[in-house]
Amino acid sequence: MTLSDPWSAAVARLAPAAAALGLLVDDRLARRAHAASALPIWSNGRRPNFWPDLDVRLLLTAMHRQMTLAQSLDVVARLLGAERAPSRSAVHRYWQALDRAAAL
C-alpha cells in the first residue's frame, strides 16, 4: 500500500488514536479489511451500510475478537463520532463474516 492509497491514509489517521486504546491499526490490518470485500462470505452479495467508510471498517476489523460489541461501538463513537457508528447488528454481522473468512 502506498501513501496515495486511501487505505494507507486511513491507517495514518487512525493509528495514533487506536494505539492509545491498545489497538493495532497498520497496513497488514488494512489489507485484511480490504480483502474481506472479495471473499465468498457474503451470501447475498450485499455489504453493510458502513462499508464505504474505511475508518469504520478498519476499526471494526481491529476490534474483532478483541472486545465486546458494546465496547467497539463506544470506541467508534468516541474516535469518529456517533453519527458514523454502525448499528450493533451490522457490527455483529460483519464480525460473523470475518469469522467465516477465517474458516476458509
Coordinates of N, CA and C in Angstrom, one line a residue:
M1 N 0.8 -1.2 0.0 CA 0.0 0.0 0.0 C 0.9 1.2 0.0
T2 N 0.4 2.3 -0.7 CA 1.2 3.5 -0.8 C 0.5 4.6 -0.1
L3 N 1.2 5.7 0.1 CA 0.6 6.9 0.8 C -0.5 7.4 0.1
S4 N -0.6 7.3 -1.3 CA -1.7 7.9 -2.0 C -2.9 6.9 -2.0
D5 N -2.7 5.7 -1.5 CA -3.8 4.8 -1.3 C -4.7 5.2 -0.2
P6 N -6.1 5.1 -0.4 CA -7.0 5.5 0.7 C -6.8 4.7 1.9
W7 N -6.4 3.4 1.8 CA -6.3 2.6 3.0 C -5.1 3.1 3.8
S8 N -4.0 3.5 3.2 CA -2.8 4.0 3.9 C -3.2 5.3 4.6
A9 N -4.0 6.1 3.9 CA -4.4 7.4 4.6 C -5.3 7.1 5.8
A10 N -6.1 6.1 5.7 CA -7.0 5.7 6.8 C -6.1 5.2 8.0
V11 N -5.1 4.4 7.7 CA -4.2 3.9 8.7 C -3.5 5.1 9.4
A12 N -3.0 6.0 8.6 CA -2.3 7.2 9.2 C -3.2 8.0 10.1
R13 N -4.5 8.1 9.7 CA -5.4 8.9 10.5 C -5.7 8.2 11.8
L14 N -5.9 6.8 11.8 CA -6.4 6.1 12.9 C -5.3 5.5 13.9
A15 N -4.2 5.2 13.3 CA -3.2 4.5 14.1 C -2.8 5.2 15.5
P16 N -2.6 6.5 15.5 CA -2.2 7.1 16.9 C -3.4 6.9 17.9
A17 N -4.6 7.2 17.5 CA -5.7 7.2 18.4 C -6.0 5.7 18.8
A18 N -5.9 4.8 17.9 CA -6.1 3.4 18.1 C -5.0 2.8 19.1
A19 N -3.8 3.2 18.9 CA -2.7 2.8 19.7 C -2.9 3.2 21.2
A20 N -3.5 4.4 21.4 CA -3.8 4.9 22.7 C -4.8 4.0 23.4
L21 N -5.6 3.3 22.6 CA -6.6 2.3 23.2 C -6.1 0.9 23.2
G22 N -4.9 0.7 22.8 CA -4.3 -0.7 22.7 C -4.7 -1.5 21.5
L23 N -5.1 -0.8 20.4 CA -5.5 -1.5 19.2 C -4.4 -1.2 18.1
L24 N -4.1 -2.3 17.4 CA -3.1 -2.1 16.3 C -3.8 -1.9 15.0
V25 N -3.6 -0.7 14.4 CA -4.1 -0.4 13.1 C -2.9 -0.1 12.2
D26 N -2.6 -1.1 11.3 CA -1.5 -0.9 10.4 C -1.8 -1.4 9.0
D27 N -0.8 -1.4 8.1 CA -1.1 -1.8 6.7 C -1.5 -3.2 6.6
R28 N -1.0 -4.1 7.5 CA -1.5 -5.5 7.4 C -3.0 -5.6 7.7
L29 N -3.4 -4.9 8.7 CA -4.8 -4.9 9.0 C -5.6 -4.3 7.9
A30 N -5.1 -3.3 7.3 CA -5.8 -2.6 6.2 C -6.0 -3.6 5.0
R31 N -4.9 -4.4 4.7 CA -5.0 -5.4 3.7 C -6.1 -6.4 4.0
R32 N -6.2 -6.8 5.3 CA -7.2 -7.8 5.7 C -8.6 -7.2 5.5
A33 N -8.8 -6.0 5.9 CA -10.1 -5.3 5.8 C -10.5 -5.2 4.3
H34 N -9.5 -4.8 3.5 CA -9.7 -4.7 2.1 C -10.1 -6.0 1.4
A35 N -9.4 -7.0 1.8 CA -9.6 -8.4 1.2 C -10.9 -8.9 1.5
A36 N -11.5 -8.5 2.6 CA -12.8 -9.1 3.0 C -13.9 -8.8 2.0
S37 N -13.7 -7.7 1.2 CA -14.7 -7.4 0.2 C -14.8 -8.4 -0.9
A38 N -13.7 -9.1 -1.2 CA -13.7 -10.1 -2.3 C -13.9 -11.5 -1.9
L39 N -14.0 -11.8 -0.6 CA -14.2 -13.1 -0.1 C -15.6 -13.7 -0.4
P40 N -15.7 -15.0 -0.5 CA -17.0 -15.6 -0.7 C -17.8 -15.8 0.6
I41 N -17.8 -14.8 1.4 CA -18.5 -14.9 2.7 C -19.8 -14.0 2.7
W42 N -20.1 -13.4 1.6 CA -21.3 -12.5 1.6 C -22.4 -13.3 0.8
S43 N -23.2 -14.0 1.5 CA -24.2 -14.9 0.9 C -25.1 -14.2 -0.1
N44 N -25.5 -13.0 0.3 CA -26.4 -12.2 -0.6 C -25.7 -11.2 -1.5
G45 N -24.4 -11.0 -1.3 CA -23.6 -10.0 -2.0 C -23.8 -8.6 -1.5
R46 N -24.6 -8.4 -0.5 CA -24.8 -7.0 0.0 C -23.8 -6.7 1.1
R47 N -23.2 -5.6 1.1 CA -22.3 -5.2 2.2 C -23.0 -4.2 3.1
P48 N -22.5 -4.1 4.4 CA -23.2 -3.2 5.3 C -23.1 -1.8 4.9
N49 N -24.0 -1.0 5.4 CA -24.1 0.5 5.1 C -22.8 1.2 5.4
F50 N -22.1 0.7 6.4 CA -20.8 1.4 6.8 C -19.7 1.0 5.8
W51 N -19.9 0.1 4.9 CA -18.8 -0.4 4.1 C -17.9 0.7 3.4
P52 N -18.5 1.7 2.8 CA -17.6 2.7 2.2 C -16.8 3.5 3.1
D53 N -17.1 3.5 4.4 CA -16.3 4.3 5.4 C -15.1 3.5 5.9
L54 N -14.0 3.7 5.3 CA -12.8 2.9 5.5 C -12.3 3.0 7.0
D55 N -12.5 4.2 7.6 CA -12.1 4.3 9.0 C -12.9 3.4 9.9
V56 N -14.2 3.3 9.7 CA -15.1 2.5 10.5 C -14.7 1.0 10.2
R57 N -14.5 0.7 9.0 CA -14.2 -0.7 8.7 C -12.9 -1.1 9.3
L58 N -11.9 -0.3 9.2 CA -10.6 -0.6 9.8 C -10.7 -0.8 11.4
L59 N -11.4 0.1 12.0 CA -11.6 0.0 13.5 C -12.3 -1.3 13.8
L60 N -13.4 -1.6 13.1 CA -14.2 -2.8 13.4 C -13.3 -4.1 13.2
T61 N -12.5 -4.0 12.1 CA -11.7 -5.2 11.9 C -10.6 -5.3 13.0
A62 N -10.1 -4.2 13.4 CA -9.1 -4.2 14.5 C -9.7 -4.7 15.8
M63 N -10.9 -4.4 16.1 CA -11.6 -4.8 17.3 C -12.2 -6.2 17.3
H64 N -12.2 -6.8 16.2 CA -12.8 -8.1 16.1 C -12.1 -9.1 17.0
R65 N -12.8 -9.8 17.8 CA -12.3 -10.7 18.8 C -11.4 -10.1 19.9
Q66 N -11.4 -8.8 20.0 CA -10.6 -8.1 21.0 C -11.5 -7.5 22.1
M67 N -12.8 -7.2 21.8 CA -13.7 -6.5 22.8 C -15.1 -6.9 22.4
T68 N -16.0 -6.5 23.3 CA -17.4 -6.7 23.1 C -18.0 -5.8 22.0
L69 N -19.2 -6.1 21.6 CA -19.9 -5.2 20.6 C -20.1 -3.8 21.2
A70 N -20.6 -3.8 22.5 CA -20.8 -2.5 23.1 C -19.6 -1.7 23.2
Q71 N -18.5 -2.3 23.6 CA -17.2 -1.6 23.7 C -16.8 -1.1 22.4
S72 N -16.9 -1.9 21.3 CA -16.5 -1.5 20.0 C -17.3 -0.3 19.5
L73 N -18.6 -0.3 19.7 CA -19.4 0.8 19.3 C -19.1 2.1 20.1
D74 N -18.7 1.9 21.3 CA -18.3 3.1 22.1 C -17.0 3.7 21.6
V75 N -16.1 2.8 21.2 CA -14.8 3.3 20.6 C -15.0 4.0 19.3
V76 N -15.9 3.5 18.4 CA -16.1 4.1 17.1 C -16.8 5.5 17.4
A77 N -17.7 5.5 18.3 CA -18.4 6.8 18.6 C -17.4 7.8 19.2
R78 N -16.5 7.4 20.0 CA -15.5 8.3 20.6 C -14.5 8.8 19.6
L79 N -14.0 7.9 18.8 CA -13.0 8.3 17.8 C -13.5 9.0 16.6
L80 N -14.7 8.6 16.1 CA -15.2 9.0 14.8 C -16.5 9.8 14.9
G81 N -17.1 9.8 16.0 CA -18.4 10.4 16.2 C -19.6 9.5 16.1
A82 N -20.6 9.7 16.9 CA -21.7 8.8 17.0 C -22.5 8.7 15.7
E83 N -22.4 9.7 14.8 CA -23.1 9.6 13.5 C -22.5 8.6 12.6
R84 N -21.2 8.3 12.8 CA -20.6 7.3 12.0 C -20.6 5.9 12.5
A85 N -21.1 5.7 13.7 CA -21.1 4.4 14.4 C -22.2 3.6 13.7
P86 N -21.9 2.4 13.3 CA -22.9 1.5 12.7 C -23.8 0.9 13.8
S87 N -24.8 0.2 13.4 CA -25.7 -0.4 14.3 C -25.0 -1.7 14.9
R88 N -25.5 -2.0 16.1 CA -25.0 -3.2 16.8 C -25.1 -4.5 15.9
S89 N -26.3 -4.6 15.3 CA -26.5 -5.8 14.4 C -25.6 -5.8 13.2
A90 N -25.3 -4.6 12.6 CA -24.4 -4.6 11.5 C -23.0 -5.0 11.9
V91 N -22.5 -4.6 13.0 CA -21.2 -5.0 13.5 C -21.2 -6.5 13.7
H92 N -22.2 -7.0 14.4 CA -22.3 -8.4 14.6 C -22.2 -9.2 13.3
R93 N -23.0 -8.8 12.3 CA -23.0 -9.5 11.0 C -21.6 -9.4 10.4
Y94 N -20.9 -8.2 10.5 CA -19.6 -8.1 9.9 C -18.6 -9.0 10.6
W95 N -18.7 -9.1 11.9 CA -17.8 -9.9 12.7 C -18.0 -11.4 12.3
Q96 N -19.3 -11.8 12.1 CA -19.6 -13.1 11.7 C -19.0 -13.4 10.3
A97 N -19.0 -12.5 9.4 CA -18.4 -12.6 8.1 C -16.9 -12.8 8.3
L98 N -16.3 -12.0 9.2 CA -14.8 -12.2 9.4 C -14.5 -13.6 10.0
D99 N -15.4 -14.1 10.8 CA -15.2 -15.5 11.3 C -15.3 -16.5 10.2
R100 N -16.3 -16.3 9.3 CA -16.4 -17.2 8.2 C -15.1 -17.1 7.3
A101 N -14.6 -15.9 7.1 CA -13.4 -15.8 6.3 C -12.2 -16.5 6.9
A102 N -12.1 -16.5 8.3 CA -11.0 -17.2 9.0 C -11.1 -18.7 8.8
A103 N -12.4 -19.2 8.6 CA -12.6 -20.6 8.5 C -12.3 -21.1 7.1
L104 N -12.1 -20.2 6.1 CA -11.8 -20.7 4.7 C -10.4 -21.2 4.6

